[in-house]
Amino acid sequence: MPIVVKNLTHVYMPGTPFESVALRDVNWKVEDGEFWGLIGHTGSGKSTLIQHLNGLLKPTSGEVIVDGVNLSDRGVNLREIRQKVGLVFQYPEHQLFEETVEKDVAFGPRNLGLPEDEIARRVKEAIELVGLKYDEIKDRSPFELSGGQMRRVAIAGVLAMKPKVLILDEPTVGLDPRGRDEILGQIVEFRKKQNMTVILVSHSMEDIAKLVDKIAVMHKGRMVDSGTPKQIFKNYEALASMGLDIPQVTHLMIKLKNRGKDVATDVMTVEEAEAEVLKAARRKGHA
Amino acid sequence: MAAEILAEGVCYQYSRSSQMALKDVNLRIGKGEFVAIIGPNGSGKSTLAKLFNGLFVPTKGRVTVDGLDTRDRENVWKIRQKAGMVFQNPDNQIVATVVEEDVAFGPENLGVPPEEIRRRVDEALEIVELKDYAQKPPHQLSGGQKQRVAIAGILAMRPEYIIMDEPTAMLDPVGRKEVINTVKRLNREEGKTIVLITHFMEEAVQADRIIVMSEGRVLMEGSPREIFSKVDELKTIGLDVPQVTELAHRLKGRGLAVRSDVLTIDEMVECLCPLL
Ligand SMILES: Nc1ncnc2c1ncn2[C@@H]1O[C@H](COP(=O)(O)OP(=O)(O)OP(=O)(O)O)[C@@H](O)[C@H]1O
Ligand SMILES: Nc1ncnc2c1ncn2[C@@H]1O[C@H](COP(=O)(O)OP(=O)(O)OP(=O)(O)O)[C@@H](O)[C@H]1O
Ligand SMILES: [Mg+2]
Ligand SMILES: [Mg+2]
């Protein structure tokens, strides 16, 4: 189910003193099964954009078309859309409301009208996918957890619905490094199994570089660039001027190159950097 | 009277919990230090921070701030003036309906004169780049903008001890660097004591000292170089090291003559240049 965004503009509180244009003429196409990273400075419009993709926000002008359905059309069944397009919010607390973790994660699948045994299976699976111990956590209140634990529960709730499109708004905020890697790794696996489309909003250039096929860059409400990570991270100065960055190892390679060393600068992960440095060191007889 | 935050034999148990969130924690944060606290989810970092400014009192043991015992209710007011905190979730921290009033709330409570408050609020909003948003309702801001409001709030309060619980979690990379630079400046130039809780190892690297929490206990303490040279131990408990530190560690493992305690990109450049 492709998602097409056409000339999308969103104005918050139009006609009031608080009017603010959050999106300006955004055009974007997300094909089936793609893995997108959405980056941009604080306030650039990322959360606003993705909340349009499941009809939580309505365009001021322009269109959002999900699987051929224009979300602004009369009589669109938004409930159905939200079952296909799962969204994990930037603030997980906004998404938690049941009295136990188990009930909270079961809420979505129950709404899908699944049989109880299927719900139970999915709930357990999802809680374990996000690295929590089912038996230890299932009866606890989601509001009496640490920040990182809460976020995991919020992610589990959406995974349990097995959406076709999974949108994650800064899902790794507050997670410890292992939790970050594990959850992102699980999402990669889950995506393969379910053949899911994923859109990941993140400020972590390292995570983005490691995972996604394509990056879209937001700046002051506009989508100013899109392309593969290698294409996007080539342009360090432009990114920095928009509040963004490149992975540490990419930075390292550029600095080595500037010192006259013969290394490639399109390196984005520690593994790639290791291989590249070893290659260069061998040429000099140092390894 | 010692200028320090001292935790002695501190245990903490949440009322509806069967487990101890903190177990026999002994720590000293000296005045003027810049300390980073790292540790896996649920290891007790936020709980510890709330004990440091008297929001929680220990179930066992004691916490003193400049010699004032947090269990003594008469001290609460003085302790809050000395130790200010930015909470993990800025959403729970916003109290006013307009950004600049929210930032002014702390200093108002401290009885700072109005002209001085005005000056501090303007300056704080300038630092976090929210001048244009001064009149906006905070709930209409993006996630990162709210976090900036919370940071501006503590900057305007200017407490002796600045305790920040994941203050940069939702900021873009440049915003993150700016906040850390501001914190470092407050530490170096104004002698403020900084306690920074973070999951970003690149930020922890910049502190004078790192405390590593694990399962409610202090697992390690030391300089960034000492702590991050323990790559394998950190990974065992679910933590990480900066990308360049990891790279150095791997290259060393592959027989390349590099230091394994590299912390920054520039150090790594110096280290590699003779070899390439
Ligand atoms: N409910 C709202 N009412 C009015 N303005 C809003 C509202 N939510 C967001 N805005 C404004 O719209 C702009 C875009 O916000 P958005 O939340 O989409 O940014 P973002 O890219 O997700 O930022 P962040 O990285 O900080 O989460 C910001 O300038 C913000 O102040
Ligand atoms: N309100 C509460 N009631 C009961 N238990 C709690 C409450 N808040 C936290 N806990 C528990 O106390 C322990 C320590 O939590 P704390 O919030 O201090 O961890 P943290 O190190 O800050 O984690 P994170 O990195 O996820 O923010 C955890 O096991 C957590 O589940
Ligand atoms: Mg956002
Ligand atoms: Mg915490």
XYZ file of C-alpha atoms and ligand atoms in Angstrom:
627
model
C 0.000 0.000 0.000
C 1.877 3.004 -1.284
C 1.458 6.380 0.386
C 1.380 9.490 -1.748
C 1.616 12.986 -0.306
C 0.734 15.751 -2.762
C 1.258 19.462 -2.218
C 0.574 19.031 1.471
C 0.372 22.205 3.528
C -0.597 22.276 7.181
C -1.354 25.377 9.190
C -1.975 25.031 12.929
C -4.636 27.339 14.376
C -5.235 29.299 11.183
C -6.631 32.787 11.590
C -5.546 33.096 15.227
C -2.571 34.962 16.657
C -0.984 31.533 17.160
C -1.206 30.585 13.502
C 1.832 28.558 12.458
C 2.626 27.007 9.115
C 4.091 23.606 9.939
C 4.164 22.079 6.435
C 4.558 23.845 3.124
C 3.822 22.130 -0.141
C 5.282 18.751 0.739
C 5.421 16.070 -1.977
C 6.480 12.557 -1.085
C 5.945 9.028 -2.290
C 6.496 5.975 -0.113
C 6.400 2.687 -2.010
C 5.497 -0.716 -0.610
C 8.089 -2.261 1.642
C 10.425 0.739 1.663
C 12.325 1.739 4.777
C 12.452 5.523 5.110
C 14.267 7.732 7.546
C 12.765 11.155 8.188
C 15.200 13.700 9.600
C 15.051 17.415 10.294
C 15.728 19.995 12.989
C 13.488 20.490 15.993
C 10.197 21.973 14.819
C 10.828 21.218 11.138
C 7.467 19.444 10.728
C 8.280 15.737 11.020
C 5.636 14.837 13.581
C 3.080 16.967 11.793
C 3.798 15.210 8.501
C 3.511 11.674 9.797
C 0.308 12.384 11.696
C -1.250 13.074 8.316
C -0.409 9.599 7.092
C -3.032 7.930 9.241
C -5.526 10.758 9.215
C -4.835 12.090 12.709
C -4.282 15.512 11.197
C -6.124 16.898 8.176
C -4.349 18.776 5.396
C -4.998 22.500 5.243
C -4.466 21.970 1.548
C -3.118 19.162 -0.596
C -3.771 15.424 -0.353
C -2.676 12.266 1.374
C -3.467 9.063 -0.490
C -3.024 5.739 1.284
C -3.450 2.615 -0.783
C -5.392 4.579 -3.379
C -7.720 6.163 -0.820
C -7.676 9.918 -0.432
C -7.908 10.465 3.324
C -9.812 13.715 2.846
C -12.638 12.018 0.948
C -16.016 11.890 2.614
C -16.888 8.614 4.214
C -13.306 7.345 4.513
C -13.086 4.725 7.218
C -10.243 6.153 9.285
C -10.419 3.299 11.748
C -9.516 0.917 8.983
C -6.664 3.175 7.856
C -5.277 3.321 11.385
C -5.208 -0.443 11.584
C -3.078 -0.552 8.475
C -0.923 2.417 9.340
C 0.418 2.017 12.869
C 1.927 5.059 14.553
C 4.124 5.136 17.639
C 3.985 8.642 19.077
C 6.902 10.779 20.082
C 5.618 10.813 23.674
C 4.762 7.236 24.572
C 2.732 8.374 27.590
C 0.208 9.796 25.167
C -0.421 6.341 23.950
C -0.623 4.439 27.241
C -3.860 4.405 29.156
C -4.803 0.953 30.446
C -4.160 -0.135 34.012
C -1.771 -2.946 33.184
C 0.897 -3.399 30.556
C -0.839 -6.511 29.244
C -4.179 -4.744 28.744
C -2.443 -1.829 27.148
C -0.669 -3.912 24.531
C -3.846 -5.947 23.944
C -5.929 -2.854 23.242
C -5.077 -2.559 19.536
C -5.450 -6.252 18.630
C -8.691 -6.406 20.612
C -9.998 -3.507 18.548
C -9.159 -5.476 15.432
C -11.710 -8.013 16.667
C -9.203 -10.874 16.835
C -10.000 -14.042 18.819
C -8.752 -14.034 22.431
C -6.083 -16.697 21.948
C -4.633 -14.827 18.986
C -4.637 -11.614 21.048
C -2.831 -13.345 23.904
C -0.239 -14.763 21.526
C 0.420 -11.421 19.878
C 0.642 -9.570 23.185
C 3.237 -11.934 24.566
C 5.192 -11.874 21.315
C 5.164 -8.073 21.106
C 6.230 -7.564 24.736
C 9.153 -9.910 24.235
C 10.057 -8.320 20.901
C 10.691 -5.011 22.671
C 12.984 -6.676 25.184
C 10.715 -6.813 28.225
C 10.074 -9.905 30.324
C 6.420 -10.812 29.846
C 5.856 -12.457 33.224
C 7.590 -9.698 35.152
C 5.894 -6.781 33.502
C 2.456 -7.840 32.319
C 0.567 -6.926 35.499
C 2.402 -3.687 36.219
C 0.925 -0.276 35.579
C 2.431 1.297 32.456
C 2.676 4.556 34.385
C 4.931 3.121 37.055
C 7.770 2.238 34.743
C 11.010 3.977 33.902
C 11.017 6.208 30.816
C 12.665 3.623 28.592
C 10.357 0.850 29.782
C 7.289 2.959 28.966
C 8.508 3.556 25.465
C 8.996 -0.141 24.914
C 5.423 -0.816 25.989
C 4.126 1.821 23.566
C 6.059 0.221 20.707
C 4.786 -3.246 21.669
C 1.202 -1.979 21.483
C 1.620 -0.960 17.871
C 3.628 -4.032 16.830
C 0.886 -6.271 18.230
C -1.443 -4.862 15.588
C 0.875 -6.021 12.793
C 0.272 -2.941 10.680
C 1.215 -2.822 6.991
C 2.910 0.497 7.485
C 4.765 1.189 10.706
C 5.575 4.772 11.568
C 7.868 5.415 14.506
C 8.313 8.955 15.824
C 11.695 8.962 17.552
C 11.172 5.482 18.945
C 14.586 5.198 20.535
C 14.446 8.376 22.606
C 15.234 7.374 26.156
C 16.321 3.847 25.308
C 19.709 2.638 26.461
C 22.160 1.710 23.674
C 21.425 -1.988 23.756
C 17.692 -1.358 23.885
C 18.052 0.923 20.892
C 19.931 -1.653 18.856
C 17.673 -4.487 19.934
C 14.428 -2.727 19.175
C 15.634 -1.438 15.847
C 16.956 -4.912 15.047
C 13.582 -6.432 15.932
C 11.833 -3.912 13.741
C 14.102 -4.860 10.851
C 13.251 -8.551 11.396
C 9.567 -7.853 11.852
C 9.592 -5.812 8.686
C 11.110 -8.666 6.706
C 8.594 -11.171 8.054
C 5.559 -8.958 7.561
C 6.860 -7.244 4.454
C 6.067 -4.015 6.189
C 6.776 -0.451 5.107
C 8.616 1.487 7.822
C 9.035 5.213 8.351
C 11.483 6.097 11.093
C 11.688 9.636 12.455
C 14.983 10.058 14.247
C 17.644 12.498 15.350
C 20.210 9.711 15.440
C 22.192 9.883 12.233
C 23.996 6.692 13.261
C 20.744 4.720 13.448
C 19.433 6.216 10.237
C 22.662 5.415 8.402
C 22.608 1.831 9.597
C 19.018 1.028 8.759
C 17.149 2.893 6.109
C 17.051 2.678 2.313
C 16.066 6.271 1.814
C 16.166 9.507 3.754
C 13.841 12.496 3.498
C 15.061 15.780 4.962
C 12.638 18.307 6.443
C 13.619 21.933 6.919
C 11.251 24.654 8.101
C 8.183 22.777 6.965
C 9.507 21.811 3.543
C 10.880 18.535 2.327
C 14.157 19.849 0.996
C 15.906 16.656 -0.039
C 15.500 12.922 -0.366
C 17.781 10.112 -1.444
C 19.906 7.221 -0.243
C 21.909 7.691 2.962
C 25.126 7.907 0.973
C 23.688 10.689 -1.181
C 22.299 12.616 1.776
C 25.293 12.312 4.101
C 27.644 13.495 1.349
C 26.519 16.993 1.980
C 27.814 17.678 5.457
C 27.808 21.480 5.360
C 24.232 21.647 4.134
C 23.069 19.230 6.811
C 24.912 21.086 9.563
C 23.322 24.350 8.492
C 19.938 22.664 8.992
C 20.742 21.489 12.519
C 21.666 17.996 11.368
C 24.804 15.959 11.356
C 26.505 12.952 9.850
C 27.623 9.787 11.662
C 30.830 10.132 13.728
C 32.748 7.697 11.525
C 31.741 9.568 8.357
C 33.087 12.701 9.999
C 36.304 10.884 10.827
C 36.801 9.785 7.209
C 36.263 13.295 5.898
C 38.852 14.617 8.346
C 41.339 11.930 7.331
C 40.754 12.749 3.683
C 41.335 16.439 4.408
C 44.673 15.456 5.920
C 45.593 13.964 2.560
C 44.861 10.334 3.419
C 43.591 7.993 0.746
C 40.275 6.882 2.248
C 36.699 6.770 1.002
C 34.375 9.261 2.688
C 31.048 7.550 2.008
C 31.544 5.330 5.035
C 28.608 5.278 7.443
C 29.007 2.492 9.978
C 31.758 1.357 12.335
C 32.127 -1.872 10.334
C 32.640 0.012 7.079
C 35.108 2.357 8.751
C 37.067 -0.568 10.139
C 37.376 -2.144 6.684
C 38.321 1.147 5.067
C 41.004 2.028 7.622
C 42.493 -1.466 7.484
C 42.646 -1.258 3.688
C 44.461 2.058 3.831
C 46.825 0.863 6.572
C 47.700 -2.233 4.550
C 48.632 -0.127 1.585
C 51.178 1.556 3.849
C 52.347 -1.745 5.245
C 50.968 -1.064 8.752
C 48.520 -3.931 8.985
C 29.659 22.812 55.816
C 30.771 20.740 52.883
C 29.846 22.009 49.394
C 28.654 18.782 47.899
C 25.786 16.403 47.307
C 26.380 13.300 49.348
C 24.497 10.004 49.170
C 25.305 7.611 51.992
C 23.974 4.057 52.005
C 20.946 5.134 50.026
C 18.157 2.668 49.282
C 14.898 3.604 47.634
C 11.740 1.608 47.194
C 8.669 2.908 45.343
C 5.581 2.518 47.497
C 3.785 0.084 45.211
C 6.831 -1.891 44.272
C 8.266 -5.039 45.803
C 11.788 -4.271 44.643
C 14.378 -1.740 45.627
C 15.000 0.765 42.824
C 18.263 1.815 44.505
C 20.414 -0.402 46.665
C 23.076 0.976 48.973
C 24.242 3.849 46.818
C 27.213 5.843 48.043
C 28.186 8.869 45.976
C 29.699 12.279 46.281
C 29.159 15.089 43.797
C 31.579 17.872 44.661
C 30.779 21.524 44.012
C 31.990 22.626 40.585
C 32.107 19.136 39.121
C 30.588 18.071 35.812
C 29.370 14.512 36.337
C 27.575 12.309 33.828
C 25.402 9.399 34.934
C 24.885 6.584 32.461
C 23.170 3.224 32.844
C 20.604 0.943 31.249
C 16.846 1.570 31.345
C 15.468 1.025 34.810
C 18.876 1.140 36.492
C 17.795 3.923 38.851
C 19.183 7.091 37.286
C 15.999 9.163 37.460
C 15.248 7.896 40.939
C 18.711 8.988 42.031
C 18.256 12.425 40.476
C 15.005 12.921 42.383
C 16.763 11.973 45.615
C 19.476 14.548 44.907
C 17.070 17.463 44.980
C 14.898 16.201 47.791
C 11.893 15.320 45.663
C 12.205 11.803 47.066
C 13.667 10.924 50.448
C 15.644 7.719 50.884
C 13.912 4.637 52.228
C 17.217 3.950 53.967
C 20.420 5.945 54.248
C 20.660 9.681 53.701
C 21.239 12.362 51.100
C 22.667 15.732 52.037
C 22.998 18.831 49.872
C 25.640 21.219 51.233
C 25.200 19.441 54.522
C 21.395 19.779 54.533
C 19.662 16.461 55.099
C 16.822 15.940 52.585
C 14.810 14.009 55.186
C 14.444 17.158 57.262
C 11.329 18.887 55.916
C 12.607 22.281 57.033
C 15.436 21.942 54.540
C 13.299 21.208 51.489
C 12.953 24.809 50.423
C 16.667 25.560 50.705
C 17.564 22.357 48.888
C 15.253 23.117 45.971
C 16.883 26.521 45.640
C 20.302 24.947 45.486
C 19.509 21.963 43.300
C 17.334 22.484 40.228
C 16.203 19.759 37.942
C 15.173 19.209 34.321
C 12.938 16.148 34.228
C 13.116 13.322 31.748
C 9.737 14.148 30.253
C 9.399 17.874 29.545
C 5.671 17.408 29.079
C 5.203 16.762 32.788
C 7.217 19.768 33.708
C 5.435 22.541 31.905
C 3.310 24.549 34.315
C 2.322 27.788 32.567
C 0.186 28.515 29.524
C 2.738 30.781 27.868
C 6.360 29.847 27.180
C 7.965 32.858 28.860
C 5.812 32.499 31.948
C 6.876 28.914 32.178
C 10.513 29.926 32.064
C 9.865 32.662 34.651
C 8.151 30.270 37.042
C 11.337 29.015 38.708
C 12.960 32.385 39.399
C 9.602 33.818 40.531
C 9.370 31.096 43.125
C 12.848 31.965 44.285
C 11.750 35.561 44.850
C 14.028 37.044 42.208
C 13.117 40.724 41.492
C 10.966 41.224 38.353
C 13.544 43.154 36.272
C 16.101 40.468 36.971
C 13.573 37.779 35.996
C 12.906 39.567 32.705
C 16.613 39.647 31.965
C 17.130 35.996 32.828
C 14.102 34.795 30.859
C 15.190 36.693 27.748
C 18.691 35.376 28.050
C 17.564 31.785 28.623
C 15.187 31.871 25.650
C 17.961 33.330 23.544
C 20.304 30.473 24.480
C 17.783 27.775 23.587
C 16.719 29.692 20.456
C 13.089 30.079 21.377
C 12.855 33.865 21.384
C 10.249 33.785 18.635
C 8.160 31.379 20.659
C 8.127 33.375 23.921
C 4.414 34.153 23.680
C 3.270 30.745 22.492
C 1.387 28.171 24.528
C 3.916 25.425 25.345
C 1.566 22.591 24.383
C 1.664 23.879 20.813
C 5.366 23.251 20.489
C 7.155 20.329 18.893
C 8.781 17.689 21.133
C 12.235 19.203 20.917
C 10.923 22.721 21.435
C 9.252 21.648 24.696
C 12.496 20.177 25.830
C 14.177 23.493 25.123
C 11.583 25.290 27.251
C 12.410 22.992 30.163
C 16.112 23.703 29.721
C 15.471 27.457 29.552
C 13.558 27.117 32.834
C 16.551 25.818 34.700
C 18.928 28.274 33.035
C 16.736 31.106 34.337
C 16.748 29.633 37.833
C 20.527 29.427 38.007
C 20.754 26.936 40.845
C 24.149 25.892 42.206
C 23.502 22.287 41.242
C 21.971 21.699 37.832
C 20.542 18.208 37.508
C 19.426 17.260 34.015
C 17.662 14.006 33.234
C 18.183 13.243 29.529
C 17.809 16.904 28.565
C 18.804 16.433 24.936
C 16.872 13.252 24.161
C 14.601 14.923 21.622
C 16.915 17.535 20.214
C 18.431 17.563 16.769
C 22.207 16.995 16.623
C 23.156 20.665 16.477
C 20.703 21.511 19.264
C 22.215 18.734 21.343
C 25.711 20.123 20.925
C 24.509 23.616 21.789
C 22.934 22.460 25.026
C 26.053 20.572 26.051
C 28.211 23.579 25.219
C 25.965 25.788 27.335
C 26.180 23.350 30.207
C 29.966 23.246 29.913
C 30.130 27.011 29.887
C 27.993 27.251 33.046
C 30.319 24.753 34.631
C 33.617 26.378 33.606
C 32.707 30.045 33.772
C 30.150 30.187 36.536
C 31.289 27.232 38.566
C 27.903 25.505 38.419
C 27.825 21.873 39.369
C 26.346 19.726 36.608
C 24.788 16.300 36.914
C 23.901 15.077 33.435
C 21.963 11.856 32.917
C 22.285 10.696 29.342
C 22.117 7.771 26.949
C 24.411 9.584 24.496
C 27.932 8.406 25.112
C 29.341 11.325 23.059
C 27.880 13.623 25.717
C 29.140 11.627 28.676
C 32.648 11.841 27.203
C 32.657 15.568 27.923
C 32.113 15.250 31.671
C 34.910 15.276 34.268
C 33.633 12.058 35.788
C 31.198 9.328 34.820
C 29.052 7.269 37.157
C 27.733 4.004 35.716
C 24.523 2.663 37.268
C 23.305 -0.891 36.896
C 20.350 -2.531 38.613
C 20.065 0.097 41.294
C 23.743 0.138 42.174
C 26.798 2.162 41.261
C 28.760 -0.207 39.043
C 31.711 1.992 38.097
C 32.995 5.500 38.589
C 35.867 7.178 36.836
C 37.104 9.577 34.177
C 35.588 9.178 30.709
C 38.839 7.646 29.522
C 38.835 5.063 32.284
C 35.187 4.198 31.820
C 35.127 4.004 28.030
C 38.260 1.903 27.840
C 36.086 -0.854 29.342
C 34.290 -1.470 26.081
C 33.380 -5.081 26.784
C 32.158 -4.479 30.330
C 29.946 -1.623 29.199
C 28.499 -3.738 26.414
C 27.715 -6.537 28.832
C 25.355 -4.291 30.769
C 23.775 -2.894 27.607
C 25.730 0.316 27.234
C 27.880 1.484 24.401
C 30.901 3.625 23.644
C 31.264 6.442 21.092
C 31.642 5.218 17.488
C 35.297 6.278 17.290
C 36.101 4.502 20.572
C 34.489 1.370 19.216
C 36.442 1.733 15.984
C 39.735 2.087 17.870
C 38.898 -0.971 19.949
C 38.205 -3.017 16.821
C 41.278 -1.819 14.948
C 43.439 -2.669 17.915
C 41.871 -6.127 17.909
C 42.891 -6.433 14.275
C 46.494 -5.733 15.189
C 46.716 -2.077 14.246
C 48.871 0.017 16.569
C 46.225 2.430 17.863
C 45.353 3.532 21.385
C 42.186 1.926 22.630
C 41.143 4.855 24.813
C 40.300 7.252 21.999
C 37.281 9.413 22.858
C 36.863 12.002 20.111
C 37.057 12.263 16.345
C 40.086 14.538 16.544
C 41.984 12.142 18.787
C 41.242 9.369 16.328
C 42.507 11.453 13.410
C 45.820 12.049 15.230
C 46.035 8.414 16.107
C 45.440 7.146 12.554
C 47.377 9.700 10.528
C 50.816 8.138 11.098
C 49.438 4.773 9.973
C 47.681 5.776 6.764
N -0.582 21.546 18.254
C 0.107 22.540 17.682
N -0.416 23.787 17.584
C 0.283 24.787 16.999
N 1.525 24.665 16.482
C 2.092 23.456 16.553
C 1.428 22.336 17.150
N 2.248 21.252 17.070
C 3.382 21.677 16.449
N 3.292 22.998 16.136
C 4.322 23.801 15.451
O 4.522 23.257 14.151
C 5.902 23.180 13.817
C 6.274 21.757 13.450
O 6.141 20.922 14.595
P 6.418 19.349 14.565
O 5.968 18.834 15.883
O 5.840 18.765 13.348
O 8.012 19.350 14.469
P 9.059 18.125 14.516
O 9.860 18.186 13.268
O 8.355 16.876 14.838
O 10.008 18.581 15.713
P 10.751 17.731 16.883
O 11.992 17.168 16.289
O 11.086 18.773 17.914
O 9.780 16.716 17.388
C 6.660 23.735 15.027
O 7.063 25.054 14.765
C 5.669 23.694 16.158
O 5.871 24.770 17.032
N 6.512 5.339 39.903
C 7.102 4.146 40.024
N 6.529 3.150 40.743
C 7.126 1.944 40.865
N 8.321 1.617 40.294
C 8.942 2.582 39.578
C 8.364 3.883 39.387
N 9.201 4.612 38.625
C 10.248 3.812 38.330
N 10.107 2.587 38.905
C 11.043 1.451 38.839
O 12.252 1.812 39.497
C 13.392 1.343 38.782
C 14.335 2.505 38.479
O 13.638 3.418 37.636
P 14.289 4.772 37.116
O 13.187 5.564 36.498
O 15.087 5.411 38.204
O 15.295 4.200 35.995
P 16.220 4.998 34.961
O 17.626 4.524 35.171
O 15.974 6.457 35.044
O 15.701 4.378 33.587
P 15.487 5.067 32.135
O 16.822 5.066 31.446
O 14.548 4.120 31.452
O 14.905 6.429 32.332
C 12.846 0.617 37.549
O 12.848 -0.759 37.788
C 11.423 1.132 37.401
O 10.570 0.164 36.832
Mg 8.347 15.651 16.534
Mg 15.114 7.828 33.721
